[in-house]
Short mmCIF file of C-alpha atoms in Angstrom, two decimals:
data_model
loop_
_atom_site.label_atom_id
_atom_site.label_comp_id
_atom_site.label_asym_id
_atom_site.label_seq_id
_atom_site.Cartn_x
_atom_site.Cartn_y
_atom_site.Cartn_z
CA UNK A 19 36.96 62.71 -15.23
CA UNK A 20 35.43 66.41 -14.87
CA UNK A 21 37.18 67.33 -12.02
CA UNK A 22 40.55 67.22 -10.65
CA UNK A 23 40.63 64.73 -7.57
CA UNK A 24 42.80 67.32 -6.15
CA UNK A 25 40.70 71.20 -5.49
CA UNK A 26 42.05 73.60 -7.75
CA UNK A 27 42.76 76.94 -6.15
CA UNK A 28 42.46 76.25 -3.07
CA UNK A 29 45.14 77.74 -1.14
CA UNK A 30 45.25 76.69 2.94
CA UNK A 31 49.04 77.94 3.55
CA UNK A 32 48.53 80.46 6.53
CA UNK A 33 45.45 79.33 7.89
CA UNK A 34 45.93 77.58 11.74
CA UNK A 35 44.47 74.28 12.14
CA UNK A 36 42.96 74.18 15.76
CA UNK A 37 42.77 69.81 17.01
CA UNK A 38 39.58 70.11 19.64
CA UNK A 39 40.56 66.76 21.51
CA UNK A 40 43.86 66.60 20.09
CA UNK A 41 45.80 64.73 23.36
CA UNK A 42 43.64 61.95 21.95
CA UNK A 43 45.66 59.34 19.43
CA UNK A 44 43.50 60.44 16.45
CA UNK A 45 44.09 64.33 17.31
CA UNK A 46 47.43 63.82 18.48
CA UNK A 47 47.89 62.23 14.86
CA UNK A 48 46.04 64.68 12.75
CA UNK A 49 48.24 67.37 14.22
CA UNK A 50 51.43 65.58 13.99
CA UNK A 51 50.89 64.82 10.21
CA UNK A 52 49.53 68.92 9.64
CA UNK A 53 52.48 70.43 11.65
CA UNK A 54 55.00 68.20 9.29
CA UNK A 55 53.11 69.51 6.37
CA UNK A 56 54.17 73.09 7.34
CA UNK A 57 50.58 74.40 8.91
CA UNK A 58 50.44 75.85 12.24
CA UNK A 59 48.63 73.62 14.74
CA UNK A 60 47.17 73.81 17.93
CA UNK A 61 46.21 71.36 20.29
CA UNK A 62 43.01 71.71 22.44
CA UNK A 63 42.16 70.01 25.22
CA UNK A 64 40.28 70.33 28.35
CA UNK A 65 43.35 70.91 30.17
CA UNK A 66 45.54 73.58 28.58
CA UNK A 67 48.58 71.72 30.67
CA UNK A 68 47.74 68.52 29.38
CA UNK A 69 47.38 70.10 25.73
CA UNK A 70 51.11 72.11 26.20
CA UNK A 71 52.40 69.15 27.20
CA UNK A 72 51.37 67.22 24.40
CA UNK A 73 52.11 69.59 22.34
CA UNK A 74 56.08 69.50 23.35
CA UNK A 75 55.57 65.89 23.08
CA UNK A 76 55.16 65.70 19.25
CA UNK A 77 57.59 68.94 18.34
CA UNK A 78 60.34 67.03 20.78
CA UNK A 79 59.45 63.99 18.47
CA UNK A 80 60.44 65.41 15.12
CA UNK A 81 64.12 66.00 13.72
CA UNK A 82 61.76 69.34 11.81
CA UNK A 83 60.62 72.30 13.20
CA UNK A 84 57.45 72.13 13.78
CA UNK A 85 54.78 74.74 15.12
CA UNK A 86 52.35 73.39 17.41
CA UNK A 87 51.16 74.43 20.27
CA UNK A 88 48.95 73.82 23.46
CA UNK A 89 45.57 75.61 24.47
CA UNK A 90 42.24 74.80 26.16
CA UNK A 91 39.85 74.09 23.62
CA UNK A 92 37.76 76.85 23.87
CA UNK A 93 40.46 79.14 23.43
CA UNK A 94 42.06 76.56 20.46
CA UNK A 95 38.56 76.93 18.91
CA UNK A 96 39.13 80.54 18.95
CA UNK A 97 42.58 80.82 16.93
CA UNK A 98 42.27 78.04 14.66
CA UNK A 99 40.66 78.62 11.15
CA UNK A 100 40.10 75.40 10.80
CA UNK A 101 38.99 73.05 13.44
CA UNK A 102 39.09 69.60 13.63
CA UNK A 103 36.95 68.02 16.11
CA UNK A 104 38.92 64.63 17.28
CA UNK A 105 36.81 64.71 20.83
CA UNK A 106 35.24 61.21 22.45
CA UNK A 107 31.61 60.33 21.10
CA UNK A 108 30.83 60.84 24.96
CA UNK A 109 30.35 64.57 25.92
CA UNK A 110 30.74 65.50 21.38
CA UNK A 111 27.18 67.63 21.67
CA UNK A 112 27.71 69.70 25.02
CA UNK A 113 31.44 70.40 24.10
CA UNK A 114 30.36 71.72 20.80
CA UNK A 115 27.20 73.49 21.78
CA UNK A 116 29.71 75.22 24.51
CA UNK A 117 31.47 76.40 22.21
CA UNK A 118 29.29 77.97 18.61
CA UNK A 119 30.49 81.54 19.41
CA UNK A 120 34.08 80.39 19.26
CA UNK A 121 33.54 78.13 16.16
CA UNK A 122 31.02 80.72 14.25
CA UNK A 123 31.90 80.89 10.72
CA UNK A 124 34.53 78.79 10.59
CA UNK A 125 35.12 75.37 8.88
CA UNK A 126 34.89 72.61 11.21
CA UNK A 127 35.92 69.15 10.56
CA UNK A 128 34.06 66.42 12.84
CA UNK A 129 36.01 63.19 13.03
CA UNK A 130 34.33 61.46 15.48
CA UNK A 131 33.03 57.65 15.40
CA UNK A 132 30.29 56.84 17.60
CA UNK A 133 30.72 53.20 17.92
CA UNK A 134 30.17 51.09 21.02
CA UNK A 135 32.36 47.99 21.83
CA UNK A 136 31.16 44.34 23.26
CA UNK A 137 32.38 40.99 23.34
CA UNK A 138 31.29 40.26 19.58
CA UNK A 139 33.82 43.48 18.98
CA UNK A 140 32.53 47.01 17.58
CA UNK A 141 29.25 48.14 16.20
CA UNK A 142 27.72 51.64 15.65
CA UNK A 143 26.38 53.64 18.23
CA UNK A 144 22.40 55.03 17.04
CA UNK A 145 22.74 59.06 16.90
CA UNK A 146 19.37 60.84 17.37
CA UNK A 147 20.84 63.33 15.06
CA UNK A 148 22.31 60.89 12.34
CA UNK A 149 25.27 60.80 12.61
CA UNK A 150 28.19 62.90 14.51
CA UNK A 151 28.45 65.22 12.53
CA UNK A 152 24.87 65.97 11.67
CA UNK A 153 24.92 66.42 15.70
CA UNK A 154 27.83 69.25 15.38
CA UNK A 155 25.70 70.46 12.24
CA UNK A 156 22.75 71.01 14.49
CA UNK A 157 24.70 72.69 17.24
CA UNK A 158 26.57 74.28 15.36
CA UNK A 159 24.10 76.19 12.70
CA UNK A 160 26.65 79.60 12.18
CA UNK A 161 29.44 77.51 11.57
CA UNK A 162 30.88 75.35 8.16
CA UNK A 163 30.52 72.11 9.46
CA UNK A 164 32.05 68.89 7.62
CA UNK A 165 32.87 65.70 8.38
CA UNK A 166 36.32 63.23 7.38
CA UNK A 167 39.50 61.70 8.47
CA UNK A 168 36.85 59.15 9.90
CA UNK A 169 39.29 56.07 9.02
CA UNK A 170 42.93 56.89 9.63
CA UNK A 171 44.36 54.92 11.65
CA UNK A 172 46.28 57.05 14.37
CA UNK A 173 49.03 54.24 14.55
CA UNK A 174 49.88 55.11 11.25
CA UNK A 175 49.49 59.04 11.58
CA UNK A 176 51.78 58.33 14.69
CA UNK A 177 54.55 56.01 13.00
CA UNK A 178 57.49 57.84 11.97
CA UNK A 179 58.05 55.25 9.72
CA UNK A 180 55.31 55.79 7.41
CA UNK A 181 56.05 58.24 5.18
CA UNK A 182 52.76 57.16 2.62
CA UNK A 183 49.62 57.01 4.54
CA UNK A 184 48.06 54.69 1.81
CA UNK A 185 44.35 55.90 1.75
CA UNK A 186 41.50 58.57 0.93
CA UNK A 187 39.83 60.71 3.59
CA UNK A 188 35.73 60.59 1.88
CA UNK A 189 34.90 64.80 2.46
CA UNK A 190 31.30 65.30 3.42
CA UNK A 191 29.63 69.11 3.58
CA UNK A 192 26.73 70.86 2.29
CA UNK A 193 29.49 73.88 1.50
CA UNK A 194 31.35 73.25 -1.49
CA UNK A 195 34.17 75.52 -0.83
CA UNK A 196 34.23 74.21 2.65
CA UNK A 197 34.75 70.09 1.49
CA UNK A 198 37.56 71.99 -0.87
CA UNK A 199 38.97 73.27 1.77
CA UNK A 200 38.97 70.30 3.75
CA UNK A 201 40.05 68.08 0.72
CA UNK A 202 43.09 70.55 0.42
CA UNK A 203 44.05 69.82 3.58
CA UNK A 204 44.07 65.51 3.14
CA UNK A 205 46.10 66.13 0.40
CA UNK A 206 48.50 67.84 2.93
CA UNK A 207 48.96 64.10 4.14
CA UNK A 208 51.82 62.22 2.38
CA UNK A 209 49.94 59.36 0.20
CA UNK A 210 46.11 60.90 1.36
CA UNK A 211 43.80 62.20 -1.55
CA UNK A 212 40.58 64.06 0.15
CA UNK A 213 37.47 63.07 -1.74
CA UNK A 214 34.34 64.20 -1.57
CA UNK A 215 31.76 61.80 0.01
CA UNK A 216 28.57 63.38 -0.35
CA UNK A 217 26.48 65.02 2.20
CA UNK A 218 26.51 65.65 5.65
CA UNK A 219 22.91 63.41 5.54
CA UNK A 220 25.12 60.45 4.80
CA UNK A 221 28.32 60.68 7.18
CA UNK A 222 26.27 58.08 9.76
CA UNK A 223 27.63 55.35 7.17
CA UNK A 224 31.06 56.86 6.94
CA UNK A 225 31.52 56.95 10.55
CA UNK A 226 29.61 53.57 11.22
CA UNK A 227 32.03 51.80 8.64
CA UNK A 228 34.95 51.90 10.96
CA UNK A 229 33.19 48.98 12.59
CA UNK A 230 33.73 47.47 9.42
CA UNK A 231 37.88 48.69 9.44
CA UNK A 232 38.08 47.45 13.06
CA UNK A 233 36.56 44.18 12.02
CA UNK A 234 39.31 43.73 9.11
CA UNK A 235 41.88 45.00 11.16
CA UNK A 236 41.18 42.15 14.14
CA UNK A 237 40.80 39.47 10.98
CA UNK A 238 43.72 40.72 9.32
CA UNK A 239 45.90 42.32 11.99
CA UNK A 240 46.36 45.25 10.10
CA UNK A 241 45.68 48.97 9.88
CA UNK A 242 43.02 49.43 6.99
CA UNK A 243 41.82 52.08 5.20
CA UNK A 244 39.79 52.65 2.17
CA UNK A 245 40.99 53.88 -1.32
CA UNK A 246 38.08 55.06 -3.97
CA UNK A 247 38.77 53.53 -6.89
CA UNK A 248 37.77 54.91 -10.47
CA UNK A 249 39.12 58.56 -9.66
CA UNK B 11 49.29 39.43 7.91
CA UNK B 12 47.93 36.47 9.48
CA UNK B 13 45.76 35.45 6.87
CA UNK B 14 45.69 35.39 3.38
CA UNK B 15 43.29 37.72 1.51
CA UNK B 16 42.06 34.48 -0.81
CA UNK B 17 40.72 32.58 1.21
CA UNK B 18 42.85 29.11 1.81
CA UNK B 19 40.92 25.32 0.99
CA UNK B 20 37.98 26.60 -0.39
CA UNK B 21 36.84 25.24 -3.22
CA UNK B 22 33.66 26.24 -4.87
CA UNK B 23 33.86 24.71 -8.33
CA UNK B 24 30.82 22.53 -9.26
CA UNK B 25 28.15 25.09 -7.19
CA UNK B 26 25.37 26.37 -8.85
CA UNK B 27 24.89 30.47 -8.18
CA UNK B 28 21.78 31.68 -8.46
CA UNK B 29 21.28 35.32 -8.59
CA UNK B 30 17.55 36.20 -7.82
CA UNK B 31 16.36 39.60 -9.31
CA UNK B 32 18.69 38.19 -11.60
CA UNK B 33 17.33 40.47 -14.67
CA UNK B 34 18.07 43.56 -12.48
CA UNK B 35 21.11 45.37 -13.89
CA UNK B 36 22.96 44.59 -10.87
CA UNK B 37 21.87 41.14 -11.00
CA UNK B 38 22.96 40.44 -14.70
CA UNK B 39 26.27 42.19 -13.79
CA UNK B 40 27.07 39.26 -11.25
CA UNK B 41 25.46 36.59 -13.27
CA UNK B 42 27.88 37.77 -16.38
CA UNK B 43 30.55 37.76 -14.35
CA UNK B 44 30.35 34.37 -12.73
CA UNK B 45 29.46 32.20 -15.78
CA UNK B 46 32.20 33.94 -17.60
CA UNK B 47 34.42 32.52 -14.09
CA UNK B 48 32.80 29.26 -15.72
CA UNK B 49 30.25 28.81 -12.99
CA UNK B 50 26.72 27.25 -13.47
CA UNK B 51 24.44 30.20 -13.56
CA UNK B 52 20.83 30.33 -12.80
CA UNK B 53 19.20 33.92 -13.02
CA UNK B 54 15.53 33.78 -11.17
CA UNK B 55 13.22 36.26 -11.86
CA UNK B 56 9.61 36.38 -11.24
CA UNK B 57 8.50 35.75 -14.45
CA UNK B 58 10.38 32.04 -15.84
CA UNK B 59 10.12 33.67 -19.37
CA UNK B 60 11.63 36.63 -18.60
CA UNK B 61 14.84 35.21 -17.01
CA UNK B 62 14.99 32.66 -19.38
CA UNK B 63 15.01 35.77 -22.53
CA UNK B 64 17.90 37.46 -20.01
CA UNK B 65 19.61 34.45 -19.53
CA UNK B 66 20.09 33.75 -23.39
CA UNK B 67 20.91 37.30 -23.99
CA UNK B 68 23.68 37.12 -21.82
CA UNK B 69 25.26 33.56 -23.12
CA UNK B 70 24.21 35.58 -26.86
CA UNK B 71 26.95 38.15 -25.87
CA UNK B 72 29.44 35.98 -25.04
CA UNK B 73 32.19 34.53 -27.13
CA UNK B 74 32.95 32.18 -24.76
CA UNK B 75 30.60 29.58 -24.20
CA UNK B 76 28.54 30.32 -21.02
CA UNK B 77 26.01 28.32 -18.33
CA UNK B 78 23.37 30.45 -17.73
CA UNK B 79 19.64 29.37 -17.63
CA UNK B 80 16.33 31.19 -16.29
CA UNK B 81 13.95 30.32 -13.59
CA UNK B 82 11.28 32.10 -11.88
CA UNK B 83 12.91 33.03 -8.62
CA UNK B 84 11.59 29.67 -6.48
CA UNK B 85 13.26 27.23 -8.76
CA UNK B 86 16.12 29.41 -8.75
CA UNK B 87 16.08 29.41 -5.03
CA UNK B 88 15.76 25.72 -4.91
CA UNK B 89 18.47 25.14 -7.76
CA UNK B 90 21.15 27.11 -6.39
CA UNK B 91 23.95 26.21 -4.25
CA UNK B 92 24.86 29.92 -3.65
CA UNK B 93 21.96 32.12 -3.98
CA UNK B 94 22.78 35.69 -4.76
CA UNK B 95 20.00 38.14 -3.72
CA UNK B 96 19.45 41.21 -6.14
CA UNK B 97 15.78 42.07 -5.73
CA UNK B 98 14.51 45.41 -5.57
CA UNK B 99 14.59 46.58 -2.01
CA UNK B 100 10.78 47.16 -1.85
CA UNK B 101 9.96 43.21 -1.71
CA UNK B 102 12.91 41.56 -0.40
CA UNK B 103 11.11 40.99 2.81
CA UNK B 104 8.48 39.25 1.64
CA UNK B 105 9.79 37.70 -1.52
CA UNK B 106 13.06 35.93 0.96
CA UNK B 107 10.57 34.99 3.57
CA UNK B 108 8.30 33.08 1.04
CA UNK B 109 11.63 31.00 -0.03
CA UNK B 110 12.64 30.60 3.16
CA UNK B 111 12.11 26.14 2.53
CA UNK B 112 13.67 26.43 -0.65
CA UNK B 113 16.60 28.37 1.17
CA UNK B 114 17.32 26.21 4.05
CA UNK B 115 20.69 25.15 4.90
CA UNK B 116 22.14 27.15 1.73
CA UNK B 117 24.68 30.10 1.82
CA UNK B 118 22.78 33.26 0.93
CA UNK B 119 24.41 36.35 -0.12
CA UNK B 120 22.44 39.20 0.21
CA UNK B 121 23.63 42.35 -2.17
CA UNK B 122 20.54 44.76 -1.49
CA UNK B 123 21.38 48.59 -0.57
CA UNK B 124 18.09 49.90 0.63
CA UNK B 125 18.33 53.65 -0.76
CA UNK B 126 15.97 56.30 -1.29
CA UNK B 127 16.65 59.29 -4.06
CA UNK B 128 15.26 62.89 -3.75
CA UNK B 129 16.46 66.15 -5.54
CA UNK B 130 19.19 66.60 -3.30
CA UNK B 131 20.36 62.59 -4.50
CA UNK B 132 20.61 59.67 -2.57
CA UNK B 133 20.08 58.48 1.18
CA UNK B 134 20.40 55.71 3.30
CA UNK B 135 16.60 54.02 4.32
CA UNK B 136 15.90 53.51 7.71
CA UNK B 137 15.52 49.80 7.87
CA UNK B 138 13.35 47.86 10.93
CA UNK B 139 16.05 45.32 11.07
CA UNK B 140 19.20 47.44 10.60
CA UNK B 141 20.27 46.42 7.51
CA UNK B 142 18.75 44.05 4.05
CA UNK B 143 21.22 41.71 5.28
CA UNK B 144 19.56 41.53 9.04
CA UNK B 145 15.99 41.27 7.43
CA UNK B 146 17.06 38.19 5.30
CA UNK B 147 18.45 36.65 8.39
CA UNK B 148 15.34 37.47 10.39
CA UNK B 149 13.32 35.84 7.47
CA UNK B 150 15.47 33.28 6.56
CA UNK B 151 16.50 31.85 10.27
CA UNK B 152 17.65 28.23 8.52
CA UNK B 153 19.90 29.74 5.84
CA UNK B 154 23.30 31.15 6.40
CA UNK B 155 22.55 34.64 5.41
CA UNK B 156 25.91 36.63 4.28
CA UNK B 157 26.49 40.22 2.72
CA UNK B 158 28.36 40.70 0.04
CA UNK B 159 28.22 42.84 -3.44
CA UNK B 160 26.87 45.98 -2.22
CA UNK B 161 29.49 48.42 -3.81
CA UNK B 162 29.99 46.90 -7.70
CA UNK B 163 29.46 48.70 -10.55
CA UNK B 164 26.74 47.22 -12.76
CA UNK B 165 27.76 49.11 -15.84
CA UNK B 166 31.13 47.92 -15.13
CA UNK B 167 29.89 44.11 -14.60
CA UNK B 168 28.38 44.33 -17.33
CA UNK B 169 30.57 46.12 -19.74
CA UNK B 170 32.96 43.84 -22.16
CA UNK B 171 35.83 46.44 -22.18
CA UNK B 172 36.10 45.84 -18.23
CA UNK B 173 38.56 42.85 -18.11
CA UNK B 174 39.23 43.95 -14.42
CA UNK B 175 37.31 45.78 -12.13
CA UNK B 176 39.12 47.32 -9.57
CA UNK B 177 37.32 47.24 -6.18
CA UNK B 178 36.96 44.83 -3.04
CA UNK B 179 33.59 43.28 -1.76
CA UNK B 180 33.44 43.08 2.07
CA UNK B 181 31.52 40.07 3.31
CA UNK B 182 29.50 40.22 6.08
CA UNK B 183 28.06 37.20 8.29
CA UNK B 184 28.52 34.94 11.21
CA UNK B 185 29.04 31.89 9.97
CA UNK B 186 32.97 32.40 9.08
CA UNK B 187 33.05 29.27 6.54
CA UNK B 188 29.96 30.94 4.58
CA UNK B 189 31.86 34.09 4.68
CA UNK B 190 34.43 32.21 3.52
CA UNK B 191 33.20 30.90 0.49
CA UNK B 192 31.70 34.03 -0.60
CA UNK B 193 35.17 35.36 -0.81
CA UNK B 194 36.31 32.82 -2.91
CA UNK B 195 33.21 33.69 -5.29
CA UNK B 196 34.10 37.31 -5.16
CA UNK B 197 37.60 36.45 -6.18
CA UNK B 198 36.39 34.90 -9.33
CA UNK B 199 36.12 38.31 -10.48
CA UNK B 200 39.25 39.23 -12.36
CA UNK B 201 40.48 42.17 -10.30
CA UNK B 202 38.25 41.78 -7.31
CA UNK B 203 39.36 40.44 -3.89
CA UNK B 204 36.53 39.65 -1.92
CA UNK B 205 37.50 40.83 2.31
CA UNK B 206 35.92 39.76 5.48
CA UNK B 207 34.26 42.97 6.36
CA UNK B 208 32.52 41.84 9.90
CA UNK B 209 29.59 40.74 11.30
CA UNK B 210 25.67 41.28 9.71
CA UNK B 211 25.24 43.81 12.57
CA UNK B 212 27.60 46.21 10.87
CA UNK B 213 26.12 45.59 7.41
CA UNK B 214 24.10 48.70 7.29
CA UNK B 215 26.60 51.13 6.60
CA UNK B 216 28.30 48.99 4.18
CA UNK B 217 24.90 49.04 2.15
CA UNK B 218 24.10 52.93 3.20
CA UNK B 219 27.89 53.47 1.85
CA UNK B 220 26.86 53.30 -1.51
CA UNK B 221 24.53 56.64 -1.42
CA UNK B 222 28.38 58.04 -1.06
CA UNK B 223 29.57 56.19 -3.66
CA UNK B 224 26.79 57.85 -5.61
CA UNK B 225 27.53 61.08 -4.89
CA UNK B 226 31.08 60.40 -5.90
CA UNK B 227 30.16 59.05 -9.07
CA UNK B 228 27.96 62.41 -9.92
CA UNK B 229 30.90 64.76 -8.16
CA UNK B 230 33.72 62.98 -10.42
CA UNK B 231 31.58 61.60 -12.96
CA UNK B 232 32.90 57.63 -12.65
CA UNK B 233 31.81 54.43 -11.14
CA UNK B 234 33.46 54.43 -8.18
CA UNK B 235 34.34 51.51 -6.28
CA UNK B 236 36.58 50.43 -2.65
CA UNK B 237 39.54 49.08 -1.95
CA UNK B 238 40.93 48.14 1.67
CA UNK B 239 44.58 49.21 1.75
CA UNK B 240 46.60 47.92 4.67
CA UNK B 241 46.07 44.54 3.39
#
């Protein structure tokens, strides 16, 4: 193997991780598992309240001290270095395009899964863009946009019982120091390796294959992930 | 978990797999791999000859003795129990829909990842019908059309070091006792486990996946593969 399947160098202690949508149970997840690792978080939501409140939630939750805190999401978008974008599919472009002064040069990580749901269960949603995060991309031109954490499960990021979240978060970016960046901070996750996936022109499939999860998880009541296997 | 991963009661001894394309790499990978499971193996191909000289080359390599024969792709078709499709993408539509007699009634597992390459590497094709998988079904509206394969390795099929290959093959379909047995023939692969993976509408990222696999293989230089963890 040429390259470590952990970023060498990369150093992400210091930097605040901003959670746009984080009252949701994927962002509420994401920052749970980042303030345990040590990183300062903040929670953004539309409501700043709702966000606090949330926020007091999760540090209430842990027997750690934990530094997370509450903020609308424009102003989340502001202090965070890195942002996470953990927002529904519905409203993803106009939140984002309201907010490329706030997110300008920074790394942002888009999470989202456009999927739709129906009696036969869940299917992808077409994007005119792509994918989600080809959609951020495109509103988002001064800013280092990614895309991962598509498939964690926010039951497990939630359970303080799991200690190993048993999978790998696929990185995808046209900025190679940006997908190390964002592979540095899987690894912050107990069990998680970050992996880069390839380019932001293929995150539809990425995001589209947690149809697929959702599928195994109904057959198998389970939480699935994917691990990459030959690393 | 509610169900086993294997699955339970199926028995698929005594079927003939054919693998059409079968001289493909990928194609030979699978054949290899199921007559060495001690299958009866019938690689189509759309010259007879040709499949024939693959199909002795690959019982030549063996130690073990193997069942392999060659037929051009319509006998194949009309031979096999299972029929494995690994034709090039540019064809399958019209190549399934002129077997679509010798196809009736039979479980067809479609492994096809429509793909396009440029200099920045691969991409997922747009595909009229979603997904391969949809456009056999469209063109094949008597078989039971399954998906299945997508992500293997066909160096690693095909290599004789590789006693196990790590990775699991989600199967697509409708018909749950097709899907079924299409697990149990991905489980004849030492190391493989083959999971329900959802319905053919969610097959096109499963195929599209594998431009990411790609791009992991050049990032980390491997052959990358999946595995579902959860279950």
């Amino acid at each position: 193997m040429s390259e470590q399947s952990t970023p060498q160098g990369v150093d992400i202690a210091g930097r605040t991780i901003a959670v746009l949508g984080g009252t949701g149970d994927q962002g509420r997840g994401l920052a749970r598992r980042f303030a345990l690792a040590g990183m300062t978080v903040i929670i953004g939501s539309r409501s700043a309240d709702r966000a606090a409140s949330v926020a007091k939630e999760l540090a209430d939750a842990e027997d750690a001290s934990v530094d997370v805190r509450g903020l609308d999401n424009a102003a989340a978008a502001a202090e965070g270095d890195i942002v996470i974008v953990a927002v529904p599919w519905e409203g993803h472009r106009d939140l984002l395009a309201g907010l490329a002064d706030e997110l300008a040069d920074k790394i942002v990580v888009d999470c989202v899964n456009p999927l739709g749901f129906d009696k036969r269960g869940p299917f992808a949603l077409d994007v005119p863009e792509g994918s989600a995060a080809e959609q951020a991309a495109e509103v988002l031109p001064r800013s280092r946009v990614t895309a991962a954490f598509h498939h964690v499960s926010a039951v497990v990021l939630l359970d303080p019982e799991v200690t190993e979240v048993e999978l790998d978060v696929l990185v995808l970016g046209e900025d190679r120091a940006a997908t190390d960046v964002v592979r540095a901070l899987a690894d912050l996750i107990p069990g998680v390796r970050g992996v880069f996936g390839g380019r932001l022109r293929n995150a539809h499939q990425v995001e589209a294959l947690t149809a697929n999860l959702i599928a195994v998880n109904r057959r198998y009541k389970t939480h699935a992930g994917i691990r990459i296997t030959g690393l």
